[in-house]
Coordinates of C-alpha atoms and ligand atoms in Angstrom, one line a residue:
M1 CA 201.6 128.7 107.6
K2 CA 200.0 130.1 104.5
F3 CA 198.1 133.4 104.7
F4 CA 195.1 133.8 102.3
I5 CA 192.9 136.8 102.2
D6 CA 189.1 136.2 102.3
T7 CA 187.7 138.8 100.0
A8 CA 186.8 139.6 96.4
N9 CA 187.8 143.3 96.8
L10 CA 190.6 144.0 94.4
Q11 CA 191.9 147.0 96.5
E12 CA 192.2 144.9 99.7
I13 CA 193.8 142.0 97.8
K14 CA 196.4 144.5 96.4
E15 CA 197.0 146.0 99.8
A16 CA 197.5 142.5 101.4
N17 CA 199.7 141.4 98.5
D18 CA 201.9 144.5 98.8
L19 CA 202.7 143.4 102.4
G20 CA 204.7 140.5 100.8
V21 CA 203.2 137.8 103.0
L22 CA 200.1 136.8 101.0
D23 CA 199.9 133.3 99.7
G24 CA 196.5 133.3 98.1
V25 CA 192.9 134.4 98.0
T26 CA 189.6 132.8 98.9
T27 CA 186.2 134.0 97.6
N28 CA 182.7 132.8 97.8
P29 CA 179.4 133.8 96.1
S30 CA 178.5 136.1 99.0
L31 CA 181.9 137.9 98.8
M32 CA 181.5 138.3 95.0
A33 CA 178.0 139.7 95.4
K34 CA 179.3 142.1 98.0
E35 CA 181.6 143.6 95.4
G36 CA 178.7 143.9 93.0
I37 CA 180.2 141.2 90.6
T38 CA 177.2 139.6 88.9
G39 CA 176.7 137.6 85.6
Q40 CA 178.9 134.7 84.6
Q41 CA 181.3 136.5 82.3
N42 CA 181.9 139.3 84.9
I43 CA 182.5 136.7 87.6
L44 CA 185.0 134.8 85.4
N45 CA 186.8 138.1 84.5
H46 CA 187.0 139.0 88.2
Y47 CA 188.7 135.7 89.0
V48 CA 191.3 136.4 86.3
A49 CA 191.8 139.9 87.7
I50 CA 192.5 138.4 91.1
C51 CA 194.9 135.8 89.7
E52 CA 196.8 138.7 88.0
I53 CA 197.4 140.4 91.3
V54 CA 198.4 137.4 93.5
D55 CA 200.9 134.7 92.6
G56 CA 199.1 132.0 94.7
D57 CA 196.1 129.9 95.0
V58 CA 192.7 131.5 94.3
S59 CA 189.6 129.6 95.3
A60 CA 186.7 130.1 93.0
E61 CA 183.4 128.5 94.0
V62 CA 180.9 126.5 91.9
I63 CA 177.2 127.5 92.1
A64 CA 175.8 124.2 90.9
T65 CA 174.9 121.6 93.4
D66 CA 174.5 118.6 91.1
L67 CA 177.5 116.6 90.0
E68 CA 177.3 117.3 86.3
G69 CA 176.9 121.0 87.0
M70 CA 179.7 121.2 89.4
I71 CA 182.0 119.3 87.0
R72 CA 181.0 121.7 84.1
E73 CA 181.5 124.8 86.2
G74 CA 184.7 123.5 87.8
E75 CA 186.3 122.8 84.5
I76 CA 185.6 126.3 83.2
L77 CA 187.0 127.8 86.4
A78 CA 190.1 125.6 86.4
A79 CA 190.8 126.5 82.8
L80 CA 190.8 130.3 83.6
H81 CA 194.2 130.4 85.2
K82 CA 196.8 127.9 86.7
N83 CA 196.3 129.3 90.2
I84 CA 192.5 128.6 90.3
V85 CA 191.4 126.1 93.0
V86 CA 187.8 124.9 92.5
K87 CA 185.8 125.4 95.6
I88 CA 183.1 122.7 96.1
P89 CA 180.5 122.5 98.9
M90 CA 180.6 119.6 101.4
I91 CA 177.5 117.7 100.1
P92 CA 177.4 114.1 98.8
E93 CA 177.5 115.3 95.2
G94 CA 180.4 117.6 96.1
I95 CA 182.4 114.6 97.4
K96 CA 181.9 112.9 94.1
A97 CA 183.0 116.1 92.3
I98 CA 186.1 116.3 94.5
K99 CA 187.0 112.8 93.6
Y100 CA 186.5 113.5 89.9
F101 CA 188.7 116.6 90.0
S102 CA 191.3 114.8 92.1
N103 CA 191.6 112.1 89.5
K104 CA 192.0 114.7 86.8
G105 CA 194.7 116.6 88.7
I106 CA 192.4 119.6 89.3
R107 CA 192.9 121.1 92.7
T108 CA 189.9 121.6 95.0
N109 CA 188.9 123.4 98.2
C110 CA 186.0 121.7 100.0
T111 CA 184.0 124.4 101.7
L112 CA 181.4 124.7 104.5
I113 CA 183.1 122.1 106.7
F114 CA 181.6 122.1 110.2
S115 CA 182.6 118.6 111.5
A116 CA 185.5 116.2 111.6
G117 CA 183.5 113.6 109.7
Q118 CA 183.1 116.0 106.8
A119 CA 186.8 116.8 106.9
L120 CA 187.7 113.0 106.8
L121 CA 185.4 112.4 103.8
A122 CA 186.8 115.3 101.9
A123 CA 190.4 114.1 102.5
K124 CA 189.5 110.6 101.4
A125 CA 188.0 112.0 98.2
G126 CA 191.4 113.8 97.6
A127 CA 190.5 117.5 98.4
T128 CA 193.6 119.8 98.2
Y129 CA 192.2 122.0 100.9
I130 CA 189.3 121.7 103.4
S131 CA 187.7 124.9 104.9
P132 CA 186.4 124.6 108.4
F133 CA 184.4 127.8 109.2
I134 CA 185.6 128.6 112.6
G135 CA 183.9 132.0 113.1
R136 CA 180.5 130.6 112.2
L137 CA 181.0 127.8 114.8
D138 CA 182.0 130.3 117.4
D139 CA 178.8 132.2 116.4
I140 CA 176.7 129.3 117.6
S141 CA 178.7 128.7 120.8
V142 CA 180.8 125.8 119.4
N143 CA 184.5 126.2 119.6
G144 CA 185.7 126.4 116.0
L145 CA 189.4 126.0 117.0
D146 CA 188.6 122.7 118.7
L147 CA 187.4 121.4 115.3
V148 CA 190.6 122.6 113.6
A149 CA 192.6 120.7 116.3
Q150 CA 190.5 117.5 115.9
I151 CA 191.0 117.6 112.1
R152 CA 194.7 118.2 112.6
Q153 CA 194.9 115.0 114.7
I154 CA 193.0 112.9 112.2
Y155 CA 195.0 114.1 109.2
D156 CA 198.3 113.5 111.1
N157 CA 197.1 110.0 112.1
Y158 CA 196.8 108.9 108.5
V159 CA 199.2 111.4 106.8
F160 CA 196.5 112.9 104.6
D161 CA 198.0 115.5 102.2
T162 CA 194.8 117.6 102.3
E163 CA 195.6 121.0 103.8
I164 CA 193.5 122.5 106.6
L165 CA 192.5 126.0 105.5
A166 CA 190.9 127.7 108.6
A167 CA 188.2 129.9 107.2
S168 CA 185.7 132.3 108.6
V169 CA 188.5 133.8 110.6
R170 CA 187.4 137.0 112.2
H171 CA 190.3 138.4 114.3
P172 CA 194.0 138.1 115.0
M173 CA 193.6 135.7 117.9
H174 CA 192.0 133.2 115.5
I175 CA 195.1 133.4 113.3
I176 CA 197.5 133.0 116.3
N177 CA 195.5 130.1 117.7
C178 CA 195.3 128.4 114.3
A179 CA 199.1 128.7 114.0
E180 CA 199.5 127.1 117.5
I181 CA 197.2 124.2 116.4
G182 CA 199.0 123.7 113.1
A183 CA 196.4 124.7 110.5
D184 CA 198.2 124.7 107.2
V185 CA 196.5 127.9 106.0
M186 CA 194.3 130.6 107.4
T187 CA 192.0 132.8 105.3
G188 CA 190.8 136.0 106.9
P189 CA 189.9 139.7 106.3
L190 CA 192.6 142.3 105.7
S191 CA 191.8 143.8 109.1
A192 CA 192.8 140.6 111.0
I193 CA 196.0 140.3 109.1
L194 CA 197.0 144.0 109.7
A195 CA 196.0 143.7 113.4
L196 CA 198.8 141.1 113.8
A197 CA 201.3 143.9 113.3
K198 CA 199.9 146.2 116.0
H199 CA 201.3 146.6 119.5
P200 CA 201.1 149.8 121.6
L201 CA 204.6 149.3 122.9
T202 CA 205.9 149.1 119.3
D203 CA 204.2 152.4 118.6
S204 CA 205.4 154.2 121.8
G205 CA 208.9 152.7 121.4
L206 CA 209.2 153.9 117.8
K207 CA 207.9 157.4 118.8
Q208 CA 210.6 157.6 121.5
F209 CA 213.4 156.4 119.1
L210 CA 212.4 159.0 116.6
A211 CA 212.2 161.8 119.2
D212 CA 215.6 160.9 120.6
H213 CA 217.2 160.8 117.2
A214 CA 215.7 164.2 116.4
K215 CA 217.1 165.6 119.7
G216 CA 220.6 164.2 118.9
N217 CA 220.5 165.8 115.4
N218 CA 219.5 169.3 116.5
Ligands
G3P1 O1 186.1 131.7 104.1 C1 184.8 131.6 104.5 C2 184.2 132.9 104.8 O2 184.1 133.7 103.7 C3 183.0 132.9 105.7 O3 183.3 133.9 106.5 O4 182.8 135.7 108.1 O5 181.1 135.0 106.4 O6 181.7 133.5 108.3 P1 182.1 134.6 107.4

């Protein structure tokens, strides 16, 4: 299972990368705006800065919603760095753009996936990744993990190469459940990744080991 971090914050990306378990980064226009990154050149520079930190796939999202615009922006993004994956929204023009980039060997991440039908279409168009937003489904009382399981079954039935990138992950149980289902990738905040390491018995056990060692060495 690949671990991506879902942020445009360079400090958090460095911290996750230093753990040695980071396989990539996902961003979106909201995450870029949250870091105060505005203006086309600053945005492009920021993607390059992320690619220089992490040796893994970095999703960079197009803003255009028409085919021509998505192709123009996607080609600029893909040319920035070999690790860039062009993130395209799940809309009819987006499906065409994914097909276009797939034919050109440019990797894509189809974002804003909320149904199995959308995931099937994106895979048929040749998306490298699809991003079902599980947290946002949970927010409206629909089980996001059920969608991941449904997509897993469909992709396995037909041996689609498209990777399921569980997105909008909010907490460590999302990550564990995605691993049980067989999501290829999860993208989440640093807090959810770090929370996987925490256990009170680990903390108390370590405290005891160190105290016993200190007693024996006095
Ligand atoms: O990867 C998608 C993600 O950025 C959306 O997360 O927490 O805004 O639903 P969230």
